[in-house]
Amino acid sequence: NALIKARAAFDHTGLPTIADDSGICLASLGGAPGINSARYAGTRVDEDNVAHLLEELTAVGANSEADRRAEFCCAAAFVADGIEHVELGVWPGTVLPAPVGTHGFGYDPVFRPDGYEVASAELTAEQKNEISHRHRAFTALLPIVREYLVKSTIIPD
């Protein structure tokens, strides 16, 4: 999806374009919600999507922490004249049995990142932005974009 978005924007504008797509994936749900994360419950309402995710986990008997392993994934794409490049950022963790925290959006209230004792909704924006799947994807994409911009003399070396 990220590459489709970046191609469409590049084709429309002719300008170098960056786009991304993100989702949360659980092996116990066959990779769902995945690219359907934003509308998993049929709406774009975060609370509905979280509730639906928890219901689905209960329905498949995903009661243990191992059954609730999850990954936030972000594909970040760069499209420009003669280049198409995609980087993937993965943020592993566990889905909690109930929402906690007030920061963030989406599935943050039920996602506890590996190495933390709190949900991502309990992290500050600064903390989350330093470790998230988006941070990882865009950090990996940055050298590609920079190289293109330098070669294009858009920015000095």
PDB file of N, CA and C in Angstrom, residues 43-142:
ATOM      1  N   THR A  43     -15.178   0.383  11.094  1.00  0.00           N
ATOM      2  CA  THR A  43     -15.208   1.840  11.263  1.00  0.00           C
ATOM      3  C   THR A  43     -13.780   2.333  11.444  1.00  0.00           C
ATOM      4  N   ARG A  44     -13.620   3.630  11.433  1.00  0.00           N
ATOM      5  CA  ARG A  44     -12.312   4.229  11.719  1.00  0.00           C
ATOM      6  C   ARG A  44     -12.260   4.734  13.156  1.00  0.00           C
ATOM      7  N   VAL A  45     -13.044   4.141  14.033  1.00  0.00           N
ATOM      8  CA  VAL A  45     -13.085   4.544  15.441  1.00  0.00           C
ATOM      9  C   VAL A  45     -12.122   3.653  16.222  1.00  0.00           C
ATOM     10  N   ASP A  46     -11.088   4.271  16.810  1.00  0.00           N
ATOM     11  CA  ASP A  46     -10.048   3.511  17.497  1.00  0.00           C
ATOM     12  C   ASP A  46     -10.602   2.559  18.548  1.00  0.00           C
ATOM     13  N   GLU A  47     -11.518   3.051  19.374  1.00  0.00           N
ATOM     14  CA  GLU A  47     -12.060   2.224  20.455  1.00  0.00           C
ATOM     15  C   GLU A  47     -12.788   0.997  19.906  1.00  0.00           C
ATOM     16  N   ASP A  48     -13.496   1.161  18.798  1.00  0.00           N
ATOM     17  CA  ASP A  48     -14.188   0.028  18.169  1.00  0.00           C
ATOM     18  C   ASP A  48     -13.187  -0.995  17.641  1.00  0.00           C
ATOM     19  N   ASN A  49     -12.122  -0.513  17.026  1.00  0.00           N
ATOM     20  CA  ASN A  49     -11.108  -1.415  16.485  1.00  0.00           C
ATOM     21  C   ASN A  49     -10.402  -2.188  17.588  1.00  0.00           C
ATOM     22  N   VAL A  50     -10.077  -1.510  18.677  1.00  0.00           N
ATOM     23  CA  VAL A  50      -9.437  -2.178  19.815  1.00  0.00           C
ATOM     24  C   VAL A  50     -10.376  -3.225  20.402  1.00  0.00           C
ATOM     25  N   ALA A  51     -11.626  -2.861  20.606  1.00  0.00           N
ATOM     26  CA  ALA A  51     -12.604  -3.809  21.162  1.00  0.00           C
ATOM     27  C   ALA A  51     -12.756  -5.026  20.255  1.00  0.00           C
ATOM     28  N   HIS A  52     -12.799  -4.795  18.948  1.00  0.00           N
ATOM     29  CA  HIS A  52     -12.931  -5.907  17.998  1.00  0.00           C
ATOM     30  C   HIS A  52     -11.702  -6.815  18.048  1.00  0.00           C
ATOM     31  N   LEU A  53     -10.525  -6.223  18.136  1.00  0.00           N
ATOM     32  CA  LEU A  53      -9.297  -7.013  18.241  1.00  0.00           C
ATOM     33  C   LEU A  53      -9.331  -7.899  19.481  1.00  0.00           C
ATOM     34  N   LEU A  54      -9.707  -7.327  20.609  1.00  0.00           N
ATOM     35  CA  LEU A  54      -9.766  -8.102  21.850  1.00  0.00           C
ATOM     36  C   LEU A  54     -10.817  -9.206  21.762  1.00  0.00           C
ATOM     37  N   GLU A  55     -11.943  -8.919  21.132  1.00  0.00           N
ATOM     38  CA  GLU A  55     -12.984  -9.941  20.931  1.00  0.00           C
ATOM     39  C   GLU A  55     -12.474 -11.077  20.055  1.00  0.00           C
ATOM     40  N   GLU A  56     -11.762 -10.738  18.997  1.00  0.00           N
ATOM     41  CA  GLU A  56     -11.219 -11.757  18.095  1.00  0.00           C
ATOM     42  C   GLU A  56     -10.194 -12.632  18.813  1.00  0.00           C
ATOM     43  N   LEU A  57      -9.355 -12.021  19.633  1.00  0.00           N
ATOM     44  CA  LEU A  57      -8.373 -12.801  20.388  1.00  0.00           C
ATOM     45  C   LEU A  57      -9.063 -13.760  21.352  1.00  0.00           C
ATOM     46  N   THR A  58     -10.107 -13.293  22.004  1.00  0.00           N
ATOM     47  CA  THR A  58     -10.883 -14.157  22.901  1.00  0.00           C
ATOM     48  C   THR A  58     -11.532 -15.289  22.113  1.00  0.00           C
ATOM     49  N   ALA A  59     -12.069 -14.978  20.955  1.00  0.00           N
ATOM     50  CA  ALA A  59     -12.766 -15.973  20.132  1.00  0.00           C
ATOM     51  C   ALA A  59     -11.852 -17.105  19.675  1.00  0.00           C
ATOM     52  N   VAL A  60     -10.563 -16.806  19.462  1.00  0.00           N
ATOM     53  CA  VAL A  60      -9.634 -17.858  19.036  1.00  0.00           C
ATOM     54  C   VAL A  60      -8.884 -18.472  20.214  1.00  0.00           C
ATOM     55  N   GLY A  61      -9.265 -18.084  21.428  1.00  0.00           N
ATOM     56  CA  GLY A  61      -8.638 -18.649  22.624  1.00  0.00           C
ATOM     57  C   GLY A  61      -7.225 -18.163  22.870  1.00  0.00           C
ATOM     58  N   ALA A  62      -6.913 -16.964  22.395  1.00  0.00           N
ATOM     59  CA  ALA A  62      -5.578 -16.384  22.589  1.00  0.00           C
ATOM     60  C   ALA A  62      -5.511 -15.738  23.964  1.00  0.00           C
ATOM     61  N   ASN A  63      -5.298 -16.567  24.974  1.00  0.00           N
ATOM     62  CA  ASN A  63      -5.306 -16.081  26.355  1.00  0.00           C
ATOM     63  C   ASN A  63      -3.916 -15.869  26.932  1.00  0.00           C
ATOM     64  N   SER A  64      -2.938 -16.598  26.432  1.00  0.00           N
ATOM     65  CA  SER A  64      -1.588 -16.474  26.984  1.00  0.00           C
ATOM     66  C   SER A  64      -0.857 -15.310  26.327  1.00  0.00           C
ATOM     67  N   GLU A  65       0.202 -14.876  26.990  1.00  0.00           N
ATOM     68  CA  GLU A  65       1.013 -13.802  26.430  1.00  0.00           C
ATOM     69  C   GLU A  65       1.616 -14.232  25.089  1.00  0.00           C
ATOM     70  N   ALA A  66       1.994 -15.498  24.981  1.00  0.00           N
ATOM     71  CA  ALA A  66       2.559 -16.009  23.723  1.00  0.00           C
ATOM     72  C   ALA A  66       1.531 -15.933  22.594  1.00  0.00           C
ATOM     73  N   ASP A  67       0.264 -16.199  22.918  1.00  0.00           N
ATOM     74  CA  ASP A  67      -0.802 -16.126  21.911  1.00  0.00           C
ATOM     75  C   ASP A  67      -1.095 -14.695  21.489  1.00  0.00           C
ATOM     76  N   ARG A  68      -0.689 -13.740  22.318  1.00  0.00           N
ATOM     77  CA  ARG A  68      -1.000 -12.335  22.068  1.00  0.00           C
ATOM     78  C   ARG A  68       0.200 -11.562  21.520  1.00  0.00           C
ATOM     79  N   ARG A  69       1.212 -12.296  21.044  1.00  0.00           N
ATOM     80  CA  ARG A  69       2.365 -11.635  20.427  1.00  0.00           C
ATOM     81  C   ARG A  69       1.897 -10.858  19.198  1.00  0.00           C
ATOM     82  N   ALA A  70       2.455  -9.690  19.036  1.00  0.00           N
ATOM     83  CA  ALA A  70       2.037  -8.805  17.948  1.00  0.00           C
ATOM     84  C   ALA A  70       3.238  -8.042  17.414  1.00  0.00           C
ATOM     85  N   GLU A  71       3.062  -7.508  16.240  1.00  0.00           N
ATOM     86  CA  GLU A  71       4.056  -6.614  15.654  1.00  0.00           C
ATOM     87  C   GLU A  71       3.334  -5.461  14.980  1.00  0.00           C
ATOM     88  N   PHE A  72       3.744  -4.255  15.323  1.00  0.00           N
ATOM     89  CA  PHE A  72       3.359  -3.113  14.511  1.00  0.00           C
ATOM     90  C   PHE A  72       4.339  -3.090  13.345  1.00  0.00           C
ATOM     91  N   CYS A  73       3.840  -2.954  12.145  1.00  0.00           N
ATOM     92  CA  CYS A  73       4.682  -2.907  10.951  1.00  0.00           C
ATOM     93  C   CYS A  73       4.399  -1.622  10.186  1.00  0.00           C
ATOM     94  N   CYS A  74       5.457  -1.025   9.673  1.00  0.00           N
ATOM     95  CA  CYS A  74       5.324   0.170   8.843  1.00  0.00           C
ATOM     96  C   CYS A  74       6.158  -0.019   7.586  1.00  0.00           C
ATOM     97  N   ALA A  75       5.531   0.148   6.452  1.00  0.00           N
ATOM     98  CA  ALA A  75       6.244   0.194   5.178  1.00  0.00           C
ATOM     99  C   ALA A  75       6.343   1.661   4.788  1.00  0.00           C
ATOM    100  N   ALA A  76       7.565   2.131   4.586  1.00  0.00           N
ATOM    101  CA  ALA A  76       7.808   3.506   4.149  1.00  0.00           C
ATOM    102  C   ALA A  76       8.392   3.445   2.742  1.00  0.00           C
ATOM    103  N   ALA A  77       7.762   4.137   1.814  1.00  0.00           N
ATOM    104  CA  ALA A  77       8.164   4.074   0.409  1.00  0.00           C
ATOM    105  C   ALA A  77       8.621   5.439  -0.092  1.00  0.00           C
ATOM    106  N   PHE A  78       9.631   5.409  -0.948  1.00  0.00           N
ATOM    107  CA  PHE A  78      10.138   6.609  -1.605  1.00  0.00           C
ATOM    108  C   PHE A  78      10.108   6.363  -3.106  1.00  0.00           C
ATOM    109  N   VAL A  79       9.479   7.267  -3.834  1.00  0.00           N
ATOM    110  CA  VAL A  79       9.413   7.170  -5.291  1.00  0.00           C
ATOM    111  C   VAL A  79       9.859   8.510  -5.871  1.00  0.00           C
ATOM    112  N   ALA A  80      10.777   8.426  -6.814  1.00  0.00           N
ATOM    113  CA  ALA A  80      11.253   9.610  -7.527  1.00  0.00           C
ATOM    114  C   ALA A  80      11.657   9.150  -8.922  1.00  0.00           C
ATOM    115  N   ASP A  81      12.141  10.077  -9.734  1.00  0.00           N
ATOM    116  CA  ASP A  81      12.581   9.709 -11.084  1.00  0.00           C
ATOM    117  C   ASP A  81      13.600   8.576 -11.011  1.00  0.00           C
ATOM    118  N   GLY A  82      13.246   7.424 -11.551  1.00  0.00           N
ATOM    119  CA  GLY A  82      14.186   6.313 -11.626  1.00  0.00           C
ATOM    120  C   GLY A  82      14.423   5.550 -10.344  1.00  0.00           C
ATOM    121  N   ILE A  83      13.650   5.790  -9.312  1.00  0.00           N
ATOM    122  CA  ILE A  83      13.863   5.065  -8.060  1.00  0.00           C
ATOM    123  C   ILE A  83      12.535   4.755  -7.381  1.00  0.00           C
ATOM    124  N   GLU A  84      12.449   3.539  -6.901  1.00  0.00           N
ATOM    125  CA  GLU A  84      11.363   3.117  -6.014  1.00  0.00           C
ATOM    126  C   GLU A  84      12.025   2.309  -4.913  1.00  0.00           C
ATOM    127  N   HIS A  85      11.821   2.713  -3.686  1.00  0.00           N
ATOM    128  CA  HIS A  85      12.469   2.021  -2.576  1.00  0.00           C
ATOM    129  C   HIS A  85      11.503   1.935  -1.402  1.00  0.00           C
ATOM    130  N   VAL A  86      11.472   0.761  -0.764  1.00  0.00           N
ATOM    131  CA  VAL A  86      10.601   0.541   0.393  1.00  0.00           C
ATOM    132  C   VAL A  86      11.434  -0.015   1.539  1.00  0.00           C
ATOM    133  N   GLU A  87      11.217   0.503   2.727  1.00  0.00           N
ATOM    134  CA  GLU A  87      11.827  -0.029   3.946  1.00  0.00           C
ATOM    135  C   GLU A  87      10.713  -0.429   4.901  1.00  0.00           C
ATOM    136  N   LEU A  88      10.966  -1.473   5.666  1.00  0.00           N
ATOM    137  CA  LEU A  88       9.993  -1.970   6.628  1.00  0.00           C
ATOM    138  C   LEU A  88      10.518  -1.770   8.039  1.00  0.00           C
ATOM    139  N   GLY A  89       9.677  -1.221   8.896  1.00  0.00           N
ATOM    140  CA  GLY A  89       9.997  -1.094  10.310  1.00  0.00           C
ATOM    141  C   GLY A  89       9.062  -1.975  11.110  1.00  0.00           C
ATOM    142  N   VAL A  90       9.619  -2.773  12.006  1.00  0.00           N
ATOM    143  CA  VAL A  90       8.829  -3.702  12.813  1.00  0.00           C
ATOM    144  C   VAL A  90       9.058  -3.381  14.281  1.00  0.00           C
ATOM    145  N   TRP A  91       7.962  -3.354  15.047  1.00  0.00           N
ATOM    146  CA  TRP A  91       7.997  -3.041  16.475  1.00  0.00           C
ATOM    147  C   TRP A  91       7.282  -4.170  17.202  1.00  0.00           C
ATOM    148  N   PRO A  92       8.024  -5.132  17.750  1.00  0.00           N
ATOM    149  CA  PRO A  92       7.391  -6.287  18.383  1.00  0.00           C
ATOM    150  C   PRO A  92       6.881  -5.980  19.785  1.00  0.00           C
ATOM    151  N   GLY A  93       5.865  -6.725  20.173  1.00  0.00           N
ATOM    152  CA  GLY A  93       5.305  -6.562  21.505  1.00  0.00           C
ATOM    153  C   GLY A  93       4.206  -7.565  21.761  1.00  0.00           C
ATOM    154  N   THR A  94       3.349  -7.216  22.697  1.00  0.00           N
ATOM    155  CA  THR A  94       2.258  -8.086  23.131  1.00  0.00           C
ATOM    156  C   THR A  94       0.985  -7.263  23.259  1.00  0.00           C
ATOM    157  N   VAL A  95      -0.135  -7.861  22.885  1.00  0.00           N
ATOM    158  CA  VAL A  95      -1.430  -7.204  23.077  1.00  0.00           C
ATOM    159  C   VAL A  95      -1.904  -7.497  24.495  1.00  0.00           C
ATOM    160  N   LEU A  96      -2.216  -6.439  25.218  1.00  0.00           N
ATOM    161  CA  LEU A  96      -2.707  -6.552  26.593  1.00  0.00           C
ATOM    162  C   LEU A  96      -4.178  -6.956  26.598  1.00  0.00           C
ATOM    163  N   PRO A  97      -4.659  -7.527  27.703  1.00  0.00           N
ATOM    164  CA  PRO A  97      -6.059  -7.959  27.751  1.00  0.00           C
ATOM    165  C   PRO A  97      -7.073  -6.819  27.823  1.00  0.00           C
ATOM    166  N   ALA A  98      -6.623  -5.619  28.191  1.00  0.00           N
ATOM    167  CA  ALA A  98      -7.534  -4.474  28.298  1.00  0.00           C
ATOM    168  C   ALA A  98      -6.755  -3.189  28.025  1.00  0.00           C
ATOM    169  N   PRO A  99      -7.426  -2.171  27.505  1.00  0.00           N
ATOM    170  CA  PRO A  99      -6.749  -0.900  27.221  1.00  0.00           C
ATOM    171  C   PRO A  99      -6.285  -0.187  28.490  1.00  0.00           C
ATOM    172  N   VAL A 100      -5.114   0.455  28.389  1.00  0.00           N
ATOM    173  CA  VAL A 100      -4.583   1.307  29.455  1.00  0.00           C
ATOM    174  C   VAL A 100      -3.883   2.495  28.811  1.00  0.00           C
ATOM    175  N   GLY A 101      -3.761   3.586  29.544  1.00  0.00           N
ATOM    176  CA  GLY A 101      -3.033   4.746  29.056  1.00  0.00           C
ATOM    177  C   GLY A 101      -3.903   5.705  28.269  1.00  0.00           C
ATOM    178  N   THR A 102      -3.385   6.903  28.105  1.00  0.00           N
ATOM    179  CA  THR A 102      -4.157   7.963  27.458  1.00  0.00           C
ATOM    180  C   THR A 102      -3.439   8.607  26.274  1.00  0.00           C
ATOM    181  N   HIS A 103      -2.205   8.219  26.021  1.00  0.00           N
ATOM    182  CA  HIS A 103      -1.448   8.822  24.916  1.00  0.00           C
ATOM    183  C   HIS A 103      -1.614   7.991  23.651  1.00  0.00           C
ATOM    184  N   GLY A 104      -1.206   8.579  22.555  1.00  0.00           N
ATOM    185  CA  GLY A 104      -1.202   7.844  21.302  1.00  0.00           C
ATOM    186  C   GLY A 104      -2.572   7.714  20.679  1.00  0.00           C
ATOM    187  N   PHE A 105      -2.705   6.694  19.831  1.00  0.00           N
ATOM    188  CA  PHE A 105      -3.949   6.486  19.091  1.00  0.00           C
ATOM    189  C   PHE A 105      -3.982   5.036  18.642  1.00  0.00           C
ATOM    190  N   GLY A 106      -5.048   4.665  17.985  1.00  0.00           N
ATOM    191  CA  GLY A 106      -5.150   3.317  17.439  1.00  0.00           C
ATOM    192  C   GLY A 106      -5.067   2.249  18.510  1.00  0.00           C
ATOM    193  N   TYR A 107      -4.136   1.339  18.323  1.00  0.00           N
ATOM    194  CA  TYR A 107      -3.987   0.188  19.218  1.00  0.00           C
ATOM    195  C   TYR A 107      -3.002   0.449  20.355  1.00  0.00           C
ATOM    196  N   ASP A 108      -2.505   1.676  20.477  1.00  0.00           N
ATOM    197  CA  ASP A 108      -1.545   2.003  21.533  1.00  0.00           C
ATOM    198  C   ASP A 108      -2.004   1.588  22.932  1.00  0.00           C
ATOM    199  N   PRO A 109      -3.286   1.716  23.282  1.00  0.00           N
ATOM    200  CA  PRO A 109      -3.701   1.344  24.642  1.00  0.00           C
ATOM    201  C   PRO A 109      -3.604  -0.151  24.956  1.00  0.00           C
ATOM    202  N   VAL A 110      -3.493  -0.997  23.933  1.00  0.00           N
ATOM    203  CA  VAL A 110      -3.401  -2.437  24.204  1.00  0.00           C
ATOM    204  C   VAL A 110      -2.079  -3.040  23.729  1.00  0.00           C
ATOM    205  N   PHE A 111      -1.154  -2.216  23.262  1.00  0.00           N
ATOM    206  CA  PHE A 111       0.127  -2.737  22.768  1.00  0.00           C
ATOM    207  C   PHE A 111       1.237  -2.420  23.752  1.00  0.00           C
ATOM    208  N   ARG A 112       1.854  -3.474  24.295  1.00  0.00           N
ATOM    209  CA  ARG A 112       3.013  -3.291  25.179  1.00  0.00           C
ATOM    210  C   ARG A 112       4.259  -3.688  24.391  1.00  0.00           C
ATOM    211  N   PRO A 113       5.114  -2.726  24.077  1.00  0.00           N
ATOM    212  CA  PRO A 113       6.317  -3.033  23.309  1.00  0.00           C
ATOM    213  C   PRO A 113       7.284  -3.905  24.108  1.00  0.00           C
ATOM    214  N   ASP A 114       7.991  -4.766  23.406  1.00  0.00           N
ATOM    215  CA  ASP A 114       9.027  -5.570  24.053  1.00  0.00           C
ATOM    216  C   ASP A 114      10.005  -4.653  24.776  1.00  0.00           C
ATOM    217  N   GLY A 115      10.411  -5.067  25.970  1.00  0.00           N
ATOM    218  CA  GLY A 115      11.361  -4.292  26.756  1.00  0.00           C
ATOM    219  C   GLY A 115      10.727  -3.234  27.635  1.00  0.00           C
ATOM    220  N   TYR A 116       9.411  -3.131  27.609  1.00  0.00           N
ATOM    221  CA  TYR A 116       8.692  -2.137  28.408  1.00  0.00           C
ATOM    222  C   TYR A 116       7.651  -2.832  29.270  1.00  0.00           C
ATOM    223  N   GLU A 117       7.333  -2.221  30.377  1.00  0.00           N
ATOM    224  CA  GLU A 117       6.312  -2.760  31.282  1.00  0.00           C
ATOM    225  C   GLU A 117       4.997  -2.009  31.158  1.00  0.00           C
ATOM    226  N   VAL A 118       4.921  -1.107  30.191  1.00  0.00           N
ATOM    227  CA  VAL A 118       3.726  -0.284  30.005  1.00  0.00           C
ATOM    228  C   VAL A 118       3.266  -0.362  28.553  1.00  0.00           C
ATOM    229  N   ALA A 119       2.014  -0.011  28.331  1.00  0.00           N
ATOM    230  CA  ALA A 119       1.481   0.064  26.968  1.00  0.00           C
ATOM    231  C   ALA A 119       2.076   1.273  26.256  1.00  0.00           C
ATOM    232  N   SER A 120       2.081   1.236  24.946  1.00  0.00           N
ATOM    233  CA  SER A 120       2.612   2.387  24.213  1.00  0.00           C
ATOM    234  C   SER A 120       1.779   3.641  24.469  1.00  0.00           C
ATOM    235  N   ALA A 121       0.514   3.478  24.888  1.00  0.00           N
ATOM    236  CA  ALA A 121      -0.322   4.631  25.240  1.00  0.00           C
ATOM    237  C   ALA A 121       0.095   5.261  26.563  1.00  0.00           C
ATOM    238  N   GLU A 122       1.013   4.611  27.276  1.00  0.00           N
ATOM    239  CA  GLU A 122       1.539   5.177  28.520  1.00  0.00           C
ATOM    240  C   GLU A 122       2.912   5.812  28.312  1.00  0.00           C
ATOM    241  N   LEU A 123       3.439   5.711  27.115  1.00  0.00           N
ATOM    242  CA  LEU A 123       4.701   6.358  26.783  1.00  0.00           C
ATOM    243  C   LEU A 123       4.422   7.786  26.326  1.00  0.00           C
ATOM    244  N   THR A 124       5.393   8.657  26.505  1.00  0.00           N
ATOM    245  CA  THR A 124       5.248   9.997  25.945  1.00  0.00           C
ATOM    246  C   THR A 124       5.399   9.898  24.429  1.00  0.00           C
ATOM    247  N   ALA A 125       4.950  10.923  23.745  1.00  0.00           N
ATOM    248  CA  ALA A 125       5.102  10.945  22.285  1.00  0.00           C
ATOM    249  C   ALA A 125       6.573  10.842  21.904  1.00  0.00           C
ATOM    250  N   GLU A 126       7.435  11.501  22.665  1.00  0.00           N
ATOM    251  CA  GLU A 126       8.864  11.464  22.375  1.00  0.00           C
ATOM    252  C   GLU A 126       9.418  10.054  22.535  1.00  0.00           C
ATOM    253  N   GLN A 127       9.027   9.369  23.623  1.00  0.00           N
ATOM    254  CA  GLN A 127       9.492   7.994  23.831  1.00  0.00           C
ATOM    255  C   GLN A 127       9.023   7.087  22.698  1.00  0.00           C
ATOM    256  N   LYS A 128       7.760   7.175  22.383  1.00  0.00           N
ATOM    257  CA  LYS A 128       7.200   6.319  21.333  1.00  0.00           C
ATOM    258  C   LYS A 128       7.863   6.600  19.990  1.00  0.00           C
ATOM    259  N   ASN A 129       8.055   7.865  19.667  1.00  0.00           N
ATOM    260  CA  ASN A 129       8.621   8.227  18.372  1.00  0.00           C
ATOM    261  C   ASN A 129      10.069   7.776  18.208  1.00  0.00           C
ATOM    262  N   GLU A 130      10.762   7.504  19.311  1.00  0.00           N
ATOM    263  CA  GLU A 130      12.146   7.030  19.241  1.00  0.00           C
ATOM    264  C   GLU A 130      12.247   5.533  18.993  1.00  0.00           C
ATOM    265  N   ILE A 131      11.159   4.786  19.214  1.00  0.00           N
ATOM    266  CA  ILE A 131      11.245   3.324  19.150  1.00  0.00           C
ATOM    267  C   ILE A 131      10.209   2.673  18.244  1.00  0.00           C
ATOM    268  N   SER A 132       9.298   3.433  17.709  1.00  0.00           N
ATOM    269  CA  SER A 132       8.161   2.855  16.988  1.00  0.00           C
ATOM    270  C   SER A 132       8.545   2.263  15.633  1.00  0.00           C
ATOM    271  N   HIS A 133       7.615   1.542  15.068  1.00  0.00           N
ATOM    272  CA  HIS A 133       7.755   0.962  13.737  1.00  0.00           C
ATOM    273  C   HIS A 133       7.954   2.047  12.683  1.00  0.00           C
ATOM    274  N   ARG A 134       7.278   3.166  12.833  1.00  0.00           N
ATOM    275  CA  ARG A 134       7.455   4.265  11.873  1.00  0.00           C
ATOM    276  C   ARG A 134       8.868   4.838  11.971  1.00  0.00           C
ATOM    277  N   HIS A 135       9.328   5.026  13.194  1.00  0.00           N
ATOM    278  CA  HIS A 135      10.697   5.517  13.390  1.00  0.00           C
ATOM    279  C   HIS A 135      11.691   4.583  12.701  1.00  0.00           C
ATOM    280  N   ARG A 136      11.505   3.297  12.894  1.00  0.00           N
ATOM    281  CA  ARG A 136      12.428   2.315  12.325  1.00  0.00           C
ATOM    282  C   ARG A 136      12.384   2.328  10.796  1.00  0.00           C
ATOM    283  N   ALA A 137      11.190   2.403  10.233  1.00  0.00           N
ATOM    284  CA  ALA A 137      11.066   2.405   8.773  1.00  0.00           C
ATOM    285  C   ALA A 137      11.663   3.674   8.165  1.00  0.00           C
ATOM    286  N   PHE A 138      11.335   4.823   8.736  1.00  0.00           N
ATOM    287  CA  PHE A 138      11.814   6.075   8.157  1.00  0.00           C
ATOM    288  C   PHE A 138      13.300   6.292   8.415  1.00  0.00           C
ATOM    289  N   THR A 139      13.815   5.783   9.526  1.00  0.00           N
ATOM    290  CA  THR A 139      15.255   5.851   9.771  1.00  0.00           C
ATOM    291  C   THR A 139      16.002   5.048   8.712  1.00  0.00           C
ATOM    292  N   ALA A 140      15.457   3.897   8.351  1.00  0.00           N
ATOM    293  CA  ALA A 140      16.072   3.071   7.307  1.00  0.00           C
ATOM    294  C   ALA A 140      15.948   3.721   5.929  1.00  0.00           C
ATOM    295  N   LEU A 141      14.867   4.445   5.692  1.00  0.00           N
ATOM    296  CA  LEU A 141      14.638   5.083   4.392  1.00  0.00           C
ATOM    297  C   LEU A 141      15.462   6.358   4.210  1.00  0.00           C
ATOM    298  N   LEU A 142      15.801   7.016   5.287  1.00  0.00           N
ATOM    299  CA  LEU A 142      16.475   8.316   5.229  1.00  0.00           C
ATOM    300  C   LEU A 142      17.739   8.328   4.364  1.00  0.00           C
TER     301      LEU A 142
END
